[in-house]
């Protein structure tokens, strides 16, 4: 079966570092789904605005293809030193490099130069990520609040405290600040990096956010505009 790219999503991430590990972790993080010319049909979206959430099926476009697949992976959240089965993970290194995200449909913008555009929130994708399909989220069938969460249960309430000096926060456009703070609170670092003296740089919305993490507190130390 040949997969066709039906759309691409525009987000505030031009590199993978800092992208939330799952959709919905940064609810204020928005994206614009722009359809390929062949699929810019308003009829294809008829009654979609009656749904609150969508499933996106997309591709890990920056992951290199491999001739052989590995049955075990090392999830970064587990510190990179514990192996789990690839099908027990959401690792991008899989036989088929497909991702699945549940996002909130904020609105549909009609009559743009690029046809109808979907505005969604809670995204977890790189800018330009190809989308292969869009399906409505069915709350009666798709929600399982009592489902077991496996090894991720111990991380579901994990958050960092973010210290963002006001003079630095003001350098970020007002409409981007809440989403950025949510991204930082989720701890962008790989699980195996715990050096409190290390300075990190996160590219977000055209800015480079520099920060350190010590004893559960993420401290922003500089904000530079990417030129």
CSV table of C-alpha atoms in Angstrom, one decimal:
chain,number,residue,atom,x,y,z
A,1,UNK,CA,0.0,0.0,0.0
A,2,UNK,CA,1.3,3.4,-0.9
A,3,UNK,CA,0.8,6.2,1.6
A,4,UNK,CA,0.0,9.6,0.2
A,5,UNK,CA,0.8,12.8,2.0
A,6,UNK,CA,-2.5,14.6,2.3
A,7,UNK,CA,-1.3,17.6,4.4
A,8,UNK,CA,1.6,19.0,6.4
A,9,UNK,CA,1.5,20.6,9.8
A,10,UNK,CA,3.2,23.9,10.6
A,11,UNK,CA,4.4,24.2,14.2
A,12,UNK,CA,6.9,26.2,16.3
A,13,UNK,CA,9.6,23.5,16.2
A,14,UNK,CA,12.3,23.5,13.6
A,15,UNK,CA,14.2,20.7,15.4
A,16,UNK,CA,13.1,17.7,17.4
A,17,UNK,CA,14.7,18.8,20.7
A,18,UNK,CA,11.9,20.1,23.0
A,19,UNK,CA,8.9,18.6,21.1
A,20,UNK,CA,6.5,17.2,23.7
A,21,UNK,CA,6.9,13.4,24.0
A,22,UNK,CA,3.2,12.9,23.5
A,23,UNK,CA,0.3,15.0,22.1
A,24,UNK,CA,-1.7,16.9,24.7
A,25,UNK,CA,1.1,17.5,27.1
A,26,UNK,CA,1.3,21.2,26.1
A,27,UNK,CA,-2.3,22.1,25.5
A,28,UNK,CA,-1.6,25.6,24.4
A,29,UNK,CA,0.8,24.5,21.7
A,30,UNK,CA,-0.9,25.0,18.3
A,31,UNK,CA,-0.4,24.0,14.7
A,32,UNK,CA,-1.8,24.7,11.3
A,33,UNK,CA,-2.7,21.7,9.1
A,34,UNK,CA,-2.3,22.8,5.5
A,35,UNK,CA,-3.6,20.4,2.8
A,36,UNK,CA,-1.7,19.4,-0.3
A,37,UNK,CA,-3.3,21.0,-3.4
A,38,UNK,CA,-5.0,17.7,-4.4
A,39,UNK,CA,-6.8,17.5,-1.1
A,40,UNK,CA,-7.9,21.1,-0.6
A,41,UNK,CA,-11.6,20.3,-0.8
A,42,UNK,CA,-14.1,21.8,1.7
A,43,UNK,CA,-16.4,18.8,1.0
A,44,UNK,CA,-13.8,16.5,2.5
A,45,UNK,CA,-14.2,18.4,5.8
A,46,UNK,CA,-18.0,18.5,5.8
A,47,UNK,CA,-19.2,18.1,9.4
A,48,UNK,CA,-15.7,17.7,10.8
A,49,UNK,CA,-16.3,20.9,12.8
A,50,UNK,CA,-18.8,19.0,14.9
A,51,UNK,CA,-16.0,17.0,16.5
A,52,UNK,CA,-13.8,18.4,19.3
A,53,UNK,CA,-10.7,16.2,18.8
A,54,UNK,CA,-8.9,14.5,15.9
A,55,UNK,CA,-6.6,11.6,15.3
A,56,UNK,CA,-3.6,12.4,13.1
A,57,UNK,CA,-1.6,9.7,11.4
A,58,UNK,CA,1.7,11.1,10.4
A,59,UNK,CA,5.3,10.2,9.5
A,60,UNK,CA,8.6,10.6,11.3
A,61,UNK,CA,10.1,12.4,8.3
A,62,UNK,CA,13.5,13.0,9.9
A,63,UNK,CA,14.2,9.5,11.0
A,64,UNK,CA,16.5,7.7,8.6
A,65,UNK,CA,15.4,4.5,6.9
A,66,UNK,CA,17.0,1.3,8.1
A,67,UNK,CA,17.3,-2.0,6.2
A,68,UNK,CA,16.6,-4.0,9.4
A,69,UNK,CA,14.4,-3.2,12.3
A,70,UNK,CA,15.2,-3.6,16.0
A,71,UNK,CA,12.7,-5.3,18.3
A,72,UNK,CA,14.0,-3.4,21.4
A,73,UNK,CA,14.3,0.3,21.9
A,74,UNK,CA,15.6,2.6,24.8
A,75,UNK,CA,12.9,5.2,25.6
A,76,UNK,CA,14.6,8.5,26.6
A,77,UNK,CA,12.2,9.0,29.5
A,78,UNK,CA,13.7,5.8,31.1
A,79,UNK,CA,17.2,7.2,31.0
A,80,UNK,CA,18.3,5.5,27.9
A,81,UNK,CA,19.5,2.4,29.8
A,82,UNK,CA,16.4,0.3,29.9
A,83,UNK,CA,15.1,-1.6,26.9
A,84,UNK,CA,11.4,-2.2,26.1
A,85,UNK,CA,9.8,-3.8,23.1
A,86,UNK,CA,9.3,-1.4,20.2
A,87,UNK,CA,5.6,-2.2,20.1
A,88,UNK,CA,5.4,-1.3,23.8
A,89,UNK,CA,6.8,2.2,23.0
A,90,UNK,CA,6.1,5.2,20.8
A,91,UNK,CA,9.7,5.3,19.5
A,92,UNK,CA,10.1,6.7,16.0
A,93,UNK,CA,12.5,3.8,15.3
A,94,UNK,CA,9.9,1.2,14.1
A,95,UNK,CA,9.3,-1.0,11.1
A,96,UNK,CA,6.9,1.7,9.7
A,97,UNK,CA,7.8,5.2,10.8
A,98,UNK,CA,4.3,6.3,11.6
A,99,UNK,CA,3.2,8.5,14.5
A,100,UNK,CA,-0.3,8.9,16.0
A,101,UNK,CA,-1.5,12.0,17.8
A,102,UNK,CA,-4.8,13.1,19.3
A,103,UNK,CA,-5.2,16.9,18.9
A,104,UNK,CA,-7.9,19.3,19.7
A,105,UNK,CA,-9.7,20.9,16.7
A,106,UNK,CA,-9.8,24.6,17.5
A,107,UNK,CA,-11.3,25.8,14.3
A,108,UNK,CA,-11.4,25.5,10.5
A,109,UNK,CA,-10.3,28.6,8.6
A,110,UNK,CA,-11.9,28.8,5.1
A,111,UNK,CA,-11.0,30.8,2.1
A,112,UNK,CA,-7.2,31.0,2.7
A,113,UNK,CA,-4.8,31.0,-0.2
A,114,UNK,CA,-4.0,27.4,0.8
A,115,UNK,CA,-7.6,26.3,0.9
A,116,UNK,CA,-9.3,25.3,4.2
A,117,UNK,CA,-6.8,25.1,7.1
A,118,UNK,CA,-7.3,23.3,10.4
A,119,UNK,CA,-6.1,24.9,13.6
A,120,UNK,CA,-5.3,22.3,16.2
A,121,UNK,CA,-3.8,22.4,19.7
A,122,UNK,CA,-1.8,20.0,21.9
A,123,UNK,CA,0.5,19.1,19.0
A,124,UNK,CA,3.7,17.1,19.2
A,125,UNK,CA,5.2,17.4,15.7
A,126,UNK,CA,8.1,19.0,13.9
A,127,UNK,CA,7.3,21.8,11.5
A,128,UNK,CA,6.5,20.4,8.1
A,129,UNK,CA,5.7,16.9,9.3
A,130,UNK,CA,3.7,15.0,6.6
A,131,UNK,CA,0.2,13.9,7.6
A,132,UNK,CA,-1.2,10.7,6.0
A,133,UNK,CA,-4.7,10.7,7.4
A,134,UNK,CA,-7.1,12.5,9.7
A,135,UNK,CA,-9.9,10.8,11.6
A,136,UNK,CA,-12.4,12.1,14.1
A,137,UNK,CA,-12.0,11.2,17.7
A,138,UNK,CA,-15.0,9.3,19.1
A,139,UNK,CA,-15.4,10.0,22.8
A,140,UNK,CA,-17.6,6.9,23.4
A,141,UNK,CA,-15.2,4.5,21.7
A,142,UNK,CA,-11.8,6.1,22.0
A,143,UNK,CA,-11.7,7.0,25.7
A,144,UNK,CA,-10.6,4.4,28.2
A,145,UNK,CA,-10.0,6.2,31.5
A,146,UNK,CA,-9.3,2.9,33.4
A,147,UNK,CA,-6.7,1.6,31.0
A,148,UNK,CA,-3.4,0.4,32.4
A,149,UNK,CA,-0.4,2.7,31.5
A,150,UNK,CA,2.5,0.3,31.8
A,151,UNK,CA,5.9,1.8,32.5
A,152,UNK,CA,4.8,5.3,31.8
A,153,UNK,CA,2.6,5.4,34.9
A,154,UNK,CA,5.4,6.6,37.0
A,155,UNK,CA,6.0,9.6,34.8
A,156,UNK,CA,2.4,10.8,34.1
A,157,UNK,CA,2.5,13.5,36.8
A,158,UNK,CA,6.1,14.5,36.2
A,159,UNK,CA,6.6,18.3,35.8
A,160,UNK,CA,9.4,20.7,36.3
A,161,UNK,CA,9.0,24.1,38.0
A,162,UNK,CA,9.8,26.8,35.5
A,163,UNK,CA,11.6,30.0,36.5
A,164,UNK,CA,11.3,32.4,33.6
A,165,UNK,CA,12.5,35.9,34.4
A,166,UNK,CA,9.9,38.5,33.3
A,167,UNK,CA,12.4,40.5,31.3
A,168,UNK,CA,13.3,37.4,29.3
A,169,UNK,CA,9.7,36.3,28.9
A,170,UNK,CA,8.7,39.6,27.4
A,171,UNK,CA,11.0,38.8,24.4
A,172,UNK,CA,8.6,36.1,23.4
A,173,UNK,CA,5.4,37.1,21.6
A,174,UNK,CA,2.5,37.1,24.1
A,175,UNK,CA,0.5,34.5,22.3
A,176,UNK,CA,3.4,32.0,22.5
A,177,UNK,CA,4.4,32.3,26.2
A,178,UNK,CA,2.0,29.9,27.7
A,179,UNK,CA,2.8,27.1,25.2
A,180,UNK,CA,6.5,27.7,25.7
A,181,UNK,CA,6.2,27.4,29.5
A,182,UNK,CA,4.2,24.2,29.1
A,183,UNK,CA,6.9,22.7,26.9
A,184,UNK,CA,9.7,23.6,29.3
A,185,UNK,CA,7.7,22.2,32.3
A,186,UNK,CA,7.7,18.8,30.5
A,187,UNK,CA,11.5,18.7,30.7
A,188,UNK,CA,12.9,18.7,27.1
A,189,UNK,CA,16.1,16.9,28.2
A,190,UNK,CA,16.7,13.2,27.5
A,191,UNK,CA,16.2,11.2,30.7
A,192,UNK,CA,20.0,10.3,30.8
A,193,UNK,CA,21.1,14.0,31.0
A,194,UNK,CA,21.1,15.2,34.6
A,195,UNK,CA,24.1,17.6,34.7
A,196,UNK,CA,23.0,20.7,36.6
A,197,UNK,CA,25.8,22.8,35.1
A,198,UNK,CA,24.9,22.0,31.5
A,199,UNK,CA,23.4,24.8,29.4
A,200,UNK,CA,20.6,23.7,26.9
A,201,UNK,CA,19.2,25.5,23.9
A,202,UNK,CA,15.6,25.0,22.7
A,203,UNK,CA,14.5,26.4,19.4
A,204,UNK,CA,10.9,27.6,19.6
A,205,UNK,CA,8.9,29.9,17.4
A,206,UNK,CA,12.1,31.6,16.0
A,207,UNK,CA,13.8,32.0,19.4
A,208,UNK,CA,16.6,30.1,21.1
A,209,UNK,CA,15.7,29.5,24.8
A,210,UNK,CA,18.7,28.8,26.9
A,211,UNK,CA,18.2,27.1,30.3
A,212,UNK,CA,19.6,24.9,33.0
A,213,UNK,CA,17.9,22.4,35.3
A,214,UNK,CA,18.7,21.8,38.9
A,215,UNK,CA,16.8,19.9,41.6
A,216,UNK,CA,13.5,19.9,39.7
A,217,UNK,CA,13.7,23.6,38.7
A,218,UNK,CA,14.2,24.7,35.1
A,219,UNK,CA,15.8,28.2,35.0
A,220,UNK,CA,15.7,30.2,31.8
A,221,UNK,CA,18.9,32.2,31.5
A,222,UNK,CA,18.7,33.8,28.1
A,223,UNK,CA,16.4,34.3,25.1
A,224,UNK,CA,17.8,35.0,21.7
A,225,UNK,CA,16.0,35.6,18.4
A,226,UNK,CA,17.2,33.2,15.7
A,227,UNK,CA,18.5,35.2,12.7
